[in-house]
Amino acid sequence: MSFALRLMLRDIRSGDILTLVMALIISVSTVTSIGLFIDRLQLSFEQESANLLAADRLIRSDGVMPVEWQKKAQNLSLKQAERTSFTTMMFAGDTLQLTQMSAVTDSYPLKGAYLVDDTLFGTGKNSTEPPKPGQVWLSSRLASLLNIAIGDQVEVGEARFVVTKYLVRDPGSSASSFSISPRAVMNIADLAATQVIIPGSRVRYSLLLAGDRAALNDYEDWITPQLNDGQRWQTPTQKGNRIGDTIGKAESFLLLAGTLAVVMSGVAMALASARFVKRHLMQVAILKTLGATPRLLMGIFFVQLFILFIVGALVGLAAGWGIQGIISSLLSGLMSTTLPEPSISRLWLGLATGFVSMLAFCLPLMLRLINISPLSVLQPSAKIEQNTLLIYCVGFAGMYGLMCLYTQGFLLPSIMTLAIAGIGIVVAGLGWLAFRLGRSLTSGATSGWQIGLASLYRRLIPNLFQLLIFTLIIMLGLILVGVKSSLVADWQQQLPDDAPNHYLFNVQVDQIDQIDKETDQLGVIRSDWYPMVRGRVISENGKSIQELYPEGTDEPDLYERELNLTWASTLGKGNTLTSGDFTADGLSIEQRVAEEANLSIGDKLTINIGGNIVTLPITSVRTVDWGSMQPNFFLILPKEALQDYPANFVSSLFIADDNAQPFYKAMSQFPTVSILNVGDILKQIQTIIGQLSQAIQLVLLCILSAGALVLLASVRSTLEERLEEGALLRVLGARKTLVQQALFVEFGALGLFSGLIAAAGAEACLYGLQVFVFKSPASWHPLLWGLGPLIGICVICAIGIFASRTVLKVPPMLLLRDL
Amino acid sequence: MMTNTAIKVSNLTHTVTSNTGDLTILKGINMEIKEGESVAIVGSSGSGKSTLLGLLAGLDVNTSGDISLYEHAFSSLDEEKRALIRGQYVGFIFQSFHLLPSLQAIENVMLPAELKGDKDARKKAEVLLDKVGLSHRLTHYPNQLSGGEQQRVAIARAFASSPKILFADEPTGNLDEENGKIIIELLFDLNQSQGTTLVMVTHDNQLAKQCSRQLIMSAGQLAEKTL
């Protein structure tokens, strides 16, 4: 033990141990920092989204919930709040208005805050407490409709309330279905006194929970089997909602980034180990001639690896912790919320990475080292007898294992491993051809260009290996750049800054011109007006829906409820025709609902519109971008089919913050028009998207830096041979510029080849990722084709020339002696 | 007085496999080296001298025949046991010195004793380096020493394990005449004072002549040179 330690301490001076420890530190710290950072981001997203839900988790029910549900939450030490939402008439003297009322417990909201103001249409200040008993908060719109102000009294059912605040935002409002009536909030203690809830009333009960993640998961496991059709368990980042999807994509990206970091770490470890082994071959052979037995050597290396692991892992973990702290603090200036503290429990990932790296990349090579024949001291050409393929297999298996560990799944690691193997074959084939071509073009020549190209072929295997590593690293970087750009572009496209944030409903045809005038005066951007007529599909190709989907079977969305129908002569914004003719005399159906109901062009639907039956064939199918925030419809009918029915009109608008107050005031002249404000949820989504974009850029930067370090290590790994050759050339009288030119050509050619192959590989991988992982349309990335070769040539040349600068400065004699 | 046999070789044949087929490097060699003898193996390049030296020292395993060092038959031992025997009986000096570049002169010399777990490794190394005239170079690294100095460190290292047999492969091959002489003197002095058996491969006739026996290697076969 002490001998192994002594030997290692002496070895530190040679720098090889340090290279190995550095590689391990890079591995552990990259994975740790990214792991911790992702964890913090996820927690932060959850918190942001929890603010929208007003809780960490929520159970929504159409009926009163059993008392046991609250008891269970109490047993698990979860914080609780209740919200009862219903539509009711609110009276202020002789004026009355249908109101969306929420009655909440004192503990509401568990997350986030109310935004309330003392002035009508004010922008609001945070309040984490709900109204006290006897008080009610009204939205400015409701107050202006009722023509009352703070301090006035209103009546709800049998109870009277004093208006104490104007409600700007209810933290849980976005979680419930959008309601068109203006909002009000009261204390749940007054609910019984109102006597508005009677058997048969349409009431939505919500039980809100917050607390420890494990306890919430326990609660979820317990409650899920008990939920009936009218009850739903909601989480902040649920799939299917926009925030959930956005975060899901970002998580996929970060996971991918982290996995690529794992691969790079593996490469770094493999390179450092290979260098260590190469430089220790003779040392081990000498030790063997001095009587060191394989068992003793094995003991020595085990001890050394163990110490290396401890040192590398500890420093790596500390560095990883520090790096994620730096990333977070850099980001804190940009992010609107502070990130939650990282959890120490996530550190195991870095430790596991270090351990598996040692096991997969270091140990097999070390064992190989032990098997070197002592005869090498007499015959340096004596080969190590061990299956090289086996070593690569172990390394590959280790890398795969690490990726599986990291992603907690097999799909992504399998895709990546196959891609890397495929690229290995392509690189070997193309590289061989290119080097061979270079050689045949330069035979018998002595210029720097020719020497450079010739040496590519002369060191064929190491150069092919290096080409593979360069290609891999550049490709991984390009993939990340590509994914990041298309992801961010996709998000920005999804939600432009001027995405509509208000809907106007219940607009009568004679109000349209007036509203247009008002909005034009305010400079508000508005979508087209769409007429809206309610109707229900009652049969499909002559067969009634009840017949097709008897009680108890799962109906498609299209048949489940009454639909909003419209007519239009041209395709609206965000709609794309996929088949058929939109102008034909028939129905235009949205693609997803058509697929769900198994409908295609030619199928006939019968619709009941206010008691009149209309049967029409489907003549076109279109996709709808539901994220465009434009009014969108499952079914669009020909104008003739709907024009005789009374229609309400709907439109969406973008109201800038400073325009909100004048807009609401202007709209108060149209009391029958309903306004739905989705701006808050949109803002929240935009904030999250903004944070995600910045976060993934930082992670990208972090990984690219790690990639540059690996490139450096890779160049260094073959530097000695190049230095030796350069020194020899100088001894033989070559000018400095010749050696410089030869090195430049060699590195430049390697960089160019790897950059080109990497661009091709990245393009292929991006196609797969876009189509299968991110589920977005595939696109072409011309940027990568320029960036790949450029990075390849510039970075590799710069690193190579910088690392070999000694060969150009130091007297050749000194170099030869050192080698 | 009966002299012990240090090395005994009978019917030694060694074949290696190359791209062009099997190549027999050593053919039916028989020899015996007594304890305390100094033997030079001479011959032209490629005659198999170094291969024979490697096999005698147990660095490689022969194809057929027997080699024994102090009655330990190498042919039947695995690398683990051969290493133990090397540690117990054998010291080496190489043409290209083979010092560990990351270790100082003193640390290089300490290695064999340290491998045996000797607590006095440092003291012994200091004495040996003093004997080879390098007490002022203890903490120098190999690349800070001249060729002659490096070989003197190598000699000190070879004697550090108090070997019974010293194998030397062209010990002066990389040195100029003056340094070569110093090395030879040192080698024979230490050999004599420690009572070591010396087996040396060399091209240098002068050096070979200083040995008590000379064996000539030619096309894989061995012949005793009679004076």
mmCIF file of C-alpha atoms in Angstrom, chain A residues 357-527:
data_model
loop_
_atom_site.group_PDB
_atom_site.id
_atom_site.type_symbol
_atom_site.label_atom_id
_atom_site.label_comp_id
_atom_site.label_asym_id
_atom_site.label_seq_id
_atom_site.Cartn_x
_atom_site.Cartn_y
_atom_site.Cartn_z
ATOM 1 C CA SER A 357 -15.373 5.413 -15.858
ATOM 2 C CA MET A 358 -12.551 3.946 -13.818
ATOM 3 C CA LEU A 359 -13.966 0.463 -14.137
ATOM 4 C CA ALA A 360 -14.660 0.608 -17.858
ATOM 5 C CA PHE A 361 -11.860 2.749 -19.204
ATOM 6 C CA CYS A 362 -9.018 2.591 -16.732
ATOM 7 C CA LEU A 363 -9.074 -0.862 -15.261
ATOM 8 C CA PRO A 364 -9.009 -2.924 -18.486
ATOM 9 C CA LEU A 365 -6.105 -0.867 -19.786
ATOM 10 C CA MET A 366 -4.270 -1.161 -16.469
ATOM 11 C CA LEU A 367 -4.764 -4.912 -16.506
ATOM 12 C CA ARG A 368 -3.411 -4.891 -20.005
ATOM 13 C CA LEU A 369 -0.409 -3.013 -18.727
ATOM 14 C CA ILE A 370 0.217 -5.679 -16.142
ATOM 15 C CA ASN A 371 0.353 -8.275 -18.872
ATOM 16 C CA ILE A 372 3.215 -6.649 -20.723
ATOM 17 C CA SER A 373 6.100 -9.004 -21.262
ATOM 18 C CA PRO A 374 9.239 -8.099 -19.330
ATOM 19 C CA LEU A 375 11.052 -8.971 -22.542
ATOM 20 C CA SER A 376 10.021 -5.510 -23.819
ATOM 21 C CA VAL A 377 13.065 -4.112 -22.052
ATOM 22 C CA LEU A 378 15.237 -6.020 -24.487
ATOM 23 C CA GLN A 379 12.907 -5.937 -27.466
ATOM 24 C CA PRO A 380 10.829 -2.763 -27.399
ATOM 25 C CA SER A 381 8.674 -4.145 -30.185
ATOM 26 C CA ALA A 382 7.349 -6.908 -27.903
ATOM 27 C CA LYS A 383 3.571 -6.637 -28.049
ATOM 28 C CA ILE A 384 1.089 -6.789 -25.250
ATOM 29 C CA GLU A 385 -0.817 -9.993 -25.575
ATOM 30 C CA GLN A 386 -4.390 -9.139 -24.937
ATOM 31 C CA ASN A 387 -7.518 -8.878 -26.926
ATOM 32 C CA THR A 388 -7.818 -5.227 -27.930
ATOM 33 C CA LEU A 389 -11.362 -5.796 -29.132
ATOM 34 C CA LEU A 390 -12.303 -6.880 -25.649
ATOM 35 C CA ILE A 391 -10.993 -3.615 -24.238
ATOM 36 C CA TYR A 392 -13.045 -1.587 -26.684
ATOM 37 C CA CYS A 393 -16.078 -3.723 -25.860
ATOM 38 C CA VAL A 394 -15.638 -3.131 -22.139
ATOM 39 C CA GLY A 395 -15.214 0.603 -22.763
ATOM 40 C CA PHE A 396 -18.284 0.694 -24.969
ATOM 41 C CA ALA A 397 -20.315 -1.316 -22.479
ATOM 42 C CA GLY A 398 -19.186 1.052 -19.735
ATOM 43 C CA MET A 399 -20.224 4.075 -21.737
ATOM 44 C CA TYR A 400 -23.584 2.481 -22.506
ATOM 45 C CA GLY A 401 -24.056 1.595 -18.839
ATOM 46 C CA LEU A 402 -23.246 5.156 -17.831
ATOM 47 C CA MET A 403 -25.733 6.583 -20.295
ATOM 48 C CA CYS A 404 -28.424 4.162 -19.089
ATOM 49 C CA LEU A 405 -27.672 5.152 -15.528
ATOM 50 C CA TYR A 406 -27.859 8.787 -16.457
ATOM 51 C CA THR A 407 -31.039 8.690 -18.525
ATOM 52 C CA GLN A 408 -32.674 5.950 -16.448
ATOM 53 C CA GLY A 409 -33.730 4.338 -19.692
ATOM 54 C CA PHE A 410 -32.445 2.413 -22.680
ATOM 55 C CA LEU A 411 -33.798 4.209 -25.732
ATOM 56 C CA LEU A 412 -31.535 7.244 -25.894
ATOM 57 C CA PRO A 413 -28.361 5.317 -24.903
ATOM 58 C CA SER A 414 -29.130 2.657 -27.503
ATOM 59 C CA ILE A 415 -29.650 5.229 -30.243
ATOM 60 C CA MET A 416 -26.457 7.033 -29.247
ATOM 61 C CA THR A 417 -24.368 3.864 -29.006
ATOM 62 C CA LEU A 418 -25.522 2.658 -32.397
ATOM 63 C CA ALA A 419 -24.869 6.105 -33.853
ATOM 64 C CA ILE A 420 -21.354 6.191 -32.409
ATOM 65 C CA ALA A 421 -20.617 2.694 -33.694
ATOM 66 C CA GLY A 422 -21.967 3.646 -37.114
ATOM 67 C CA ILE A 423 -19.889 6.780 -37.154
ATOM 68 C CA GLY A 424 -16.848 4.741 -36.132
ATOM 69 C CA ILE A 425 -17.254 2.585 -39.229
ATOM 70 C CA VAL A 426 -17.889 5.562 -41.513
ATOM 71 C CA VAL A 427 -14.931 7.468 -40.086
ATOM 72 C CA ALA A 428 -12.644 4.467 -40.477
ATOM 73 C CA GLY A 429 -13.706 3.967 -44.103
ATOM 74 C CA LEU A 430 -13.697 7.585 -45.212
ATOM 75 C CA GLY A 431 -10.596 8.424 -43.201
ATOM 76 C CA TRP A 432 -8.658 5.554 -44.728
ATOM 77 C CA LEU A 433 -9.671 6.649 -48.209
ATOM 78 C CA ALA A 434 -8.826 10.288 -47.563
ATOM 79 C CA PHE A 435 -5.456 9.569 -45.949
ATOM 80 C CA ARG A 436 -4.586 7.112 -48.663
ATOM 81 C CA LEU A 437 -5.459 9.660 -51.309
ATOM 82 C CA GLY A 438 -3.357 12.253 -49.505
ATOM 83 C CA ARG A 439 -0.436 9.842 -49.452
ATOM 84 C CA SER A 440 -0.651 8.920 -53.118
ATOM 85 C CA LEU A 441 -0.803 12.579 -54.116
ATOM 86 C CA THR A 442 2.352 13.362 -52.213
ATOM 87 C CA SER A 443 4.660 10.405 -52.746
ATOM 88 C CA GLY A 444 8.315 11.243 -52.880
ATOM 89 C CA ALA A 445 7.868 14.878 -52.039
ATOM 90 C CA THR A 446 9.401 17.007 -49.333
ATOM 91 C CA SER A 447 7.388 20.192 -48.873
ATOM 92 C CA GLY A 448 5.591 20.900 -45.620
ATOM 93 C CA TRP A 449 2.283 20.134 -47.284
ATOM 94 C CA GLN A 450 3.474 16.803 -48.494
ATOM 95 C CA ILE A 451 5.162 15.789 -45.273
ATOM 96 C CA GLY A 452 1.976 16.699 -43.395
ATOM 97 C CA LEU A 453 -0.327 14.709 -45.667
ATOM 98 C CA ALA A 454 2.063 11.796 -45.833
ATOM 99 C CA SER A 455 2.267 11.486 -42.070
ATOM 100 C CA LEU A 456 -1.521 11.160 -41.923
ATOM 101 C CA TYR A 457 -1.250 7.864 -43.757
ATOM 102 C CA ARG A 458 1.944 6.774 -42.042
ATOM 103 C CA ARG A 459 0.311 6.885 -38.601
ATOM 104 C CA LEU A 460 -2.869 5.462 -40.032
ATOM 105 C CA ILE A 461 -4.390 3.726 -37.012
ATOM 106 C CA PRO A 462 -3.678 6.439 -34.405
ATOM 107 C CA ASN A 463 -4.824 9.073 -36.882
ATOM 108 C CA LEU A 464 -8.035 7.212 -37.674
ATOM 109 C CA PHE A 465 -8.684 6.867 -33.969
ATOM 110 C CA GLN A 466 -7.998 10.537 -33.457
ATOM 111 C CA LEU A 467 -10.207 11.371 -36.409
ATOM 112 C CA LEU A 468 -13.003 9.407 -34.764
ATOM 113 C CA ILE A 469 -12.603 11.285 -31.505
ATOM 114 C CA PHE A 470 -12.441 14.679 -33.194
ATOM 115 C CA THR A 471 -15.473 13.767 -35.263
ATOM 116 C CA LEU A 472 -17.407 12.581 -32.233
ATOM 117 C CA ILE A 473 -16.669 15.653 -30.159
ATOM 118 C CA ILE A 474 -17.390 18.093 -32.975
ATOM 119 C CA MET A 475 -20.506 16.163 -33.887
ATOM 120 C CA LEU A 476 -21.803 16.174 -30.332
ATOM 121 C CA GLY A 477 -21.218 19.917 -30.163
ATOM 122 C CA LEU A 478 -22.968 20.465 -33.483
ATOM 123 C CA ILE A 479 -25.918 18.314 -32.450
ATOM 124 C CA LEU A 480 -26.358 20.377 -29.333
ATOM 125 C CA VAL A 481 -26.047 23.634 -31.256
ATOM 126 C CA GLY A 482 -28.579 22.354 -33.792
ATOM 127 C CA VAL A 483 -31.044 21.079 -31.203
ATOM 128 C CA LYS A 484 -30.733 24.239 -29.177
ATOM 129 C CA SER A 485 -31.320 26.502 -32.166
ATOM 130 C CA SER A 486 -34.310 24.611 -33.462
ATOM 131 C CA LEU A 487 -35.784 24.163 -29.986
ATOM 132 C CA VAL A 488 -35.486 27.841 -29.137
ATOM 133 C CA ALA A 489 -36.736 28.846 -32.583
ATOM 134 C CA ASP A 490 -39.626 26.420 -32.215
ATOM 135 C CA TRP A 491 -40.556 27.916 -28.854
ATOM 136 C CA GLN A 492 -40.250 31.462 -30.027
ATOM 137 C CA GLN A 493 -42.346 30.624 -33.030
ATOM 138 C CA GLN A 494 -44.908 28.973 -30.790
ATOM 139 C CA LEU A 495 -45.291 32.003 -28.631
ATOM 140 C CA PRO A 496 -44.287 35.244 -30.278
ATOM 141 C CA ASP A 497 -44.182 38.280 -28.018
ATOM 142 C CA ASP A 498 -47.394 39.563 -29.529
ATOM 143 C CA ALA A 499 -49.301 36.268 -29.238
ATOM 144 C CA PRO A 500 -52.959 37.037 -28.509
ATOM 145 C CA ASN A 501 -53.586 37.189 -24.761
ATOM 146 C CA HIS A 502 -57.309 37.986 -24.660
ATOM 147 C CA TYR A 503 -60.365 36.467 -26.235
ATOM 148 C CA LEU A 504 -63.609 38.296 -26.882
ATOM 149 C CA PHE A 505 -66.715 36.108 -26.793
ATOM 150 C CA ASN A 506 -70.445 36.668 -27.169
ATOM 151 C CA VAL A 507 -69.966 39.552 -29.589
ATOM 152 C CA GLN A 508 -73.061 40.337 -31.629
ATOM 153 C CA VAL A 509 -72.711 41.156 -35.275
ATOM 154 C CA ASP A 510 -73.768 44.804 -34.732
ATOM 155 C CA GLN A 511 -71.082 45.281 -32.047
ATOM 156 C CA ILE A 512 -68.201 44.275 -34.295
ATOM 157 C CA ASP A 513 -67.704 47.632 -35.979
ATOM 158 C CA GLN A 514 -67.792 49.521 -32.693
ATOM 159 C CA ILE A 515 -65.323 47.180 -31.046
ATOM 160 C CA ASP A 516 -63.091 47.379 -34.111
ATOM 161 C CA LYS A 517 -63.133 51.150 -33.820
ATOM 162 C CA GLU A 518 -62.200 51.059 -30.139
ATOM 163 C CA THR A 519 -59.399 48.528 -30.613
ATOM 164 C CA ASP A 520 -58.053 50.360 -33.655
ATOM 165 C CA GLN A 521 -57.910 53.556 -31.629
ATOM 166 C CA LEU A 522 -55.901 51.751 -28.951
ATOM 167 C CA GLY A 523 -53.659 50.207 -31.587
ATOM 168 C CA VAL A 524 -54.587 46.691 -30.504
ATOM 169 C CA ILE A 525 -53.676 43.785 -32.812
ATOM 170 C CA ARG A 526 -56.730 41.629 -33.363
ATOM 171 C CA SER A 527 -57.421 38.379 -35.223
#
